[in-house]
Short mmCIF file of C-alpha atoms in Angstrom, two decimals:
data_model
loop_
_atom_site.label_atom_id
_atom_site.label_comp_id
_atom_site.label_asym_id
_atom_site.label_seq_id
_atom_site.Cartn_x
_atom_site.Cartn_y
_atom_site.Cartn_z
CA ASP V 1 -5.50 -7.06 -17.63
CA THR V 2 -6.35 -5.70 -14.19
CA GLU V 3 -3.13 -6.42 -12.32
CA VAL V 4 0.16 -4.79 -11.59
CA THR V 5 3.03 -7.17 -12.30
CA GLN V 6 6.56 -7.00 -10.93
CA THR V 7 9.76 -8.80 -11.84
CA PRO V 8 11.77 -10.40 -10.45
CA LYS V 9 9.95 -11.90 -7.46
CA HIS V 10 13.19 -12.29 -5.54
CA LEU V 11 16.57 -10.64 -5.97
CA VAL V 12 19.82 -11.13 -4.11
CA MET V 13 22.57 -8.66 -4.88
CA GLY V 14 25.91 -7.61 -3.52
CA MET V 15 26.70 -4.09 -2.44
CA THR V 16 28.68 -3.41 -5.62
CA ASN V 17 26.11 -4.80 -8.06
CA LYS V 18 23.78 -2.91 -10.38
CA LYS V 19 20.31 -4.34 -10.84
CA SER V 20 16.86 -3.17 -11.88
CA LEU V 21 13.34 -3.87 -10.69
CA LYS V 22 10.52 -3.76 -13.22
CA CYS V 23 6.83 -2.97 -12.89
CA GLU V 24 4.11 -3.08 -15.52
CA GLN V 25 0.40 -2.26 -15.65
CA HIS V 26 -2.09 -2.20 -18.51
CA MET V 27 -5.02 -0.57 -16.75
CA GLY V 28 -4.41 2.82 -18.35
CA HIS V 29 -3.36 4.30 -15.02
CA ARG V 30 -1.30 7.46 -15.38
CA ALA V 31 0.19 7.48 -11.88
CA MET V 32 2.73 4.90 -10.72
CA TYR V 33 4.49 4.51 -7.41
CA TRP V 34 7.42 2.79 -5.74
CA TYR V 35 7.16 1.80 -2.10
CA LYS V 36 9.55 0.10 0.30
CA GLN V 37 8.12 -2.26 2.91
CA LYS V 38 10.08 -3.66 5.82
CA ALA V 39 8.81 -6.71 7.69
CA LYS V 40 5.68 -6.05 9.75
CA LYS V 41 5.68 -2.38 8.75
CA PRO V 42 3.44 -0.41 6.40
CA PRO V 43 4.68 0.53 2.94
CA GLU V 44 6.78 3.70 2.77
CA LEU V 45 6.42 5.85 -0.32
CA MET V 46 9.60 6.37 -2.31
CA PHE V 47 8.62 7.87 -5.68
CA VAL V 48 5.53 8.98 -7.57
CA TYR V 49 5.31 9.31 -11.34
CA SER V 50 2.42 11.19 -12.88
CA TYR V 51 2.05 11.24 -16.68
CA GLU V 52 5.51 9.66 -16.91
CA LYS V 53 7.11 12.55 -15.02
CA LEU V 54 8.64 12.27 -11.57
CA SER V 55 6.30 14.12 -9.24
CA ILE V 56 7.44 13.08 -5.79
CA ASN V 57 10.80 11.89 -4.46
CA GLU V 58 10.50 11.24 -0.75
CA SER V 59 14.16 12.10 -0.07
CA VAL V 60 15.28 8.70 -1.30
CA PRO V 61 19.08 8.12 -1.51
CA SER V 62 20.54 8.43 -5.01
CA ARG V 63 21.51 4.75 -5.03
CA PHE V 64 17.84 4.25 -6.00
CA SER V 65 17.08 5.67 -9.43
CA PRO V 66 13.55 5.46 -10.85
CA GLU V 67 12.64 5.54 -14.51
CA CYS V 68 9.30 5.63 -16.31
CA PRO V 69 9.90 4.76 -19.99
CA ASN V 70 6.19 4.90 -20.86
CA SER V 71 2.77 4.98 -19.25
CA SER V 72 2.76 1.21 -18.61
CA LEU V 73 6.27 0.64 -17.31
CA LEU V 74 8.15 1.69 -14.22
CA ASN V 75 11.71 0.71 -13.37
CA LEU V 76 13.80 1.09 -10.26
CA HIS V 77 17.54 0.99 -10.87
CA LEU V 78 19.66 -0.09 -7.94
CA HIS V 79 23.36 0.59 -7.45
CA ALA V 80 25.70 0.34 -4.46
CA LEU V 81 22.96 -0.65 -2.07
CA GLN V 82 23.44 -1.26 1.63
CA PRO V 83 22.26 -4.28 3.65
CA GLU V 84 19.63 -2.07 5.32
CA ASP V 85 18.03 -1.62 1.89
CA SER V 86 16.88 -5.24 2.05
CA ALA V 87 13.07 -5.11 1.94
CA LEU V 88 10.00 -5.83 -0.15
CA TYR V 89 9.73 -3.27 -2.95
CA LEU V 90 6.19 -2.62 -4.06
CA CYS V 91 4.96 -0.98 -7.20
CA ALA V 92 1.48 0.52 -7.41
CA SER V 93 -0.61 2.36 -9.93
CA SER V 94 -3.68 4.53 -9.78
CA PRO V 95 -5.98 6.42 -12.10
CA LEU V 96 -5.60 10.18 -11.99
CA ARG V 97 -9.23 11.01 -11.36
CA ALA V 98 -10.42 13.54 -8.84
CA SER V 99 -13.11 11.06 -7.80
CA SER V 100 -10.82 8.14 -7.10
CA TYR V 101 -7.57 7.87 -5.22
CA GLU V 102 -7.26 4.11 -4.72
CA GLN V 103 -3.96 2.47 -5.60
CA TYR V 104 -3.44 -1.04 -6.94
CA PHE V 105 -0.37 -2.89 -5.79
CA GLY V 106 1.89 -5.45 -7.39
CA PRO V 107 3.12 -8.54 -5.52
CA GLY V 108 6.48 -6.96 -4.83
CA THR V 109 10.13 -7.85 -5.32
CA ARG V 110 11.84 -9.22 -2.23
CA LEU V 111 15.33 -7.75 -2.27
CA THR V 112 18.22 -9.02 -0.20
CA VAL V 113 21.47 -7.06 -0.19
CA THR V 114 24.49 -9.05 0.96
CA ALA Y 1 -0.28 17.09 9.74
CA GLN Y 2 -1.80 14.14 7.92
CA ARG Y 3 -1.70 11.01 10.04
CA VAL Y 4 -3.40 7.63 10.39
CA THR Y 5 -3.44 5.87 13.75
CA GLN Y 6 -4.17 2.20 14.28
CA PRO Y 7 -3.83 1.70 18.02
CA GLU Y 8 -3.74 -2.10 18.07
CA LYS Y 9 -0.75 -4.00 16.69
CA LEU Y 10 -2.49 -7.33 17.21
CA LEU Y 11 -6.13 -8.30 17.54
CA SER Y 12 -6.71 -11.90 18.49
CA VAL Y 13 -10.24 -13.37 18.40
CA PHE Y 14 -11.99 -16.71 18.10
CA LYS Y 15 -13.88 -17.81 15.02
CA GLY Y 16 -17.41 -16.46 15.04
CA ALA Y 17 -16.61 -13.51 17.32
CA PRO Y 18 -17.21 -9.91 16.23
CA VAL Y 19 -14.22 -7.93 15.06
CA GLU Y 20 -13.51 -4.20 15.13
CA LEU Y 21 -10.20 -2.83 13.88
CA LYS Y 22 -9.79 0.77 14.89
CA CYS Y 23 -8.54 3.59 12.69
CA ASN Y 24 -8.37 7.29 13.48
CA TYR Y 25 -7.07 9.94 11.15
CA SER Y 26 -5.90 13.51 11.10
CA TYR Y 27 -6.39 15.52 7.90
CA SER Y 28 -7.27 19.13 7.17
CA GLY Y 29 -9.79 18.69 4.40
CA SER Y 30 -11.93 15.93 2.92
CA PRO Y 31 -9.84 12.79 2.71
CA GLU Y 32 -10.60 9.51 1.10
CA LEU Y 33 -10.20 6.58 3.51
CA PHE Y 34 -9.32 3.01 2.62
CA TRP Y 35 -8.76 -0.34 4.22
CA TYR Y 36 -6.09 -2.51 2.62
CA VAL Y 37 -5.46 -6.16 3.54
CA GLN Y 38 -2.28 -8.18 3.16
CA TYR Y 39 -2.71 -11.94 3.51
CA SER Y 40 0.38 -14.03 4.13
CA ARG Y 41 2.57 -14.15 0.99
CA GLN Y 42 0.03 -12.19 -1.05
CA ARG Y 43 -0.06 -8.69 -2.44
CA LEU Y 44 -1.55 -5.73 -0.66
CA GLN Y 45 -5.20 -5.59 -1.74
CA LEU Y 46 -7.80 -2.88 -1.51
CA LEU Y 47 -10.56 -4.12 0.80
CA LEU Y 48 -12.84 -1.11 1.22
CA ARG Y 49 -13.02 2.58 0.47
CA HIS Y 50 -15.36 4.87 2.29
CA ILE Y 51 -16.98 6.44 -0.75
CA SER Y 52 -18.23 3.05 -1.93
CA ARG Y 53 -20.13 2.30 1.27
CA GLU Y 54 -20.02 -1.39 0.38
CA SER Y 55 -19.50 -4.64 2.26
CA ILE Y 56 -16.64 -6.85 1.12
CA LYS Y 57 -16.13 -10.33 2.60
CA GLY Y 58 -18.56 -9.33 5.34
CA PHE Y 59 -16.48 -6.30 6.36
CA THR Y 60 -17.91 -2.80 6.59
CA ALA Y 61 -16.42 0.53 7.57
CA ASP Y 62 -18.17 3.83 8.20
CA LEU Y 63 -16.49 7.19 8.07
CA ASN Y 64 -17.26 9.22 11.19
CA LYS Y 65 -16.08 12.75 10.49
CA GLY Y 66 -16.94 13.96 13.98
CA GLU Y 67 -14.71 11.37 15.60
CA THR Y 68 -12.30 11.28 12.63
CA SER Y 69 -12.55 7.51 12.61
CA PHE Y 70 -12.93 4.79 10.01
CA HIS Y 71 -13.18 1.57 12.00
CA LEU Y 72 -13.41 -1.78 10.19
CA LYS Y 73 -16.04 -4.20 11.45
CA LYS Y 74 -17.19 -7.74 10.83
CA PRO Y 75 -19.91 -9.43 12.88
CA PHE Y 76 -18.54 -12.98 12.68
CA ALA Y 77 -14.81 -13.51 12.11
CA GLN Y 78 -13.57 -16.41 9.98
CA GLU Y 79 -10.14 -18.07 10.12
CA GLU Y 80 -9.45 -16.92 6.56
CA ASP Y 81 -9.73 -13.31 7.75
CA SER Y 82 -6.36 -13.67 9.49
CA ALA Y 83 -4.11 -11.08 7.85
CA MET Y 84 -2.50 -7.69 8.27
CA TYR Y 85 -4.93 -4.82 7.86
CA TYR Y 86 -3.83 -1.29 7.00
CA CYS Y 87 -5.98 1.79 7.20
CA ALA Y 88 -4.91 4.44 4.68
CA LEU Y 89 -5.76 8.00 3.82
CA SER Y 90 -5.47 9.87 0.56
CA GLY Y 91 -6.43 13.22 -0.77
CA PRO Y 92 -5.46 15.97 -3.15
CA PHE Y 93 -2.25 17.09 -1.49
CA SER Y 94 -0.36 20.14 -2.68
CA GLY Y 95 0.82 19.70 -6.23
CA GLY Y 96 -2.30 17.75 -7.15
CA TYR Y 97 -0.75 14.33 -6.67
CA ASN Y 98 -2.36 11.80 -4.44
CA LYS Y 99 -0.35 10.06 -1.78
CA LEU Y 100 -1.45 7.19 0.41
CA ILE Y 101 -0.64 7.59 4.07
CA PHE Y 102 -0.76 4.27 5.88
CA GLY Y 103 -1.37 3.46 9.50
CA ALA Y 104 1.04 1.10 11.27
CA GLY Y 105 -1.27 -1.85 10.63
CA THR Y 106 -3.19 -4.29 12.80
CA ARG Y 107 -2.58 -8.01 12.59
CA LEU Y 108 -5.85 -9.91 12.95
CA ALA Y 109 -5.49 -13.47 14.17
CA VAL Y 110 -8.65 -15.58 14.13
CA HIS Y 111 -8.37 -18.80 16.11
CA PRO Y 112 -10.51 -21.91 15.61
#
């Protein structure tokens, strides 16, 4: 399996809802990432997990809560979101090798906050 | 500061014309440079990385350290090349974790 998968593909939630985004990879990658992508903009890094530990939090509001249960799974828990949080949320993974820094992206979850 | 600049938001060409998407970077060290492509309704895909020195779908990119550039080129554009192209930079930042820094992206539109 050489792909990053994400569920759900689409999500509509109200500002008081709690929902979760899921990401999975079986490439043995030990780094996993969450990005936010607005229309016609590049992805913006949110979180980095390395060896299942949170390594980078790019000053993301606490209404976004990441979780890495194991080396293959990455979740993003959402609570009390705002309409401006509507975006495409991308998951990525990469090997942790000094010789290789490429990241592999999932198809994304398109989130709409109403 | 680490930065990637793609000066063109939109590049519009006719089928069969040469294409050059520009990318300049700023990085204090030895970065790894990438081109990612995002076709309509598809995932962001790795197109090229400079250490591979390969040609994918007819595209090539050469790292010019003197000019700090990594321009993407194709001699004859095809309609199926129409997509958003992102230049990205990565390297061993402090803490040992790699981050991808993306340029703003260039939309390539190839007309028949």
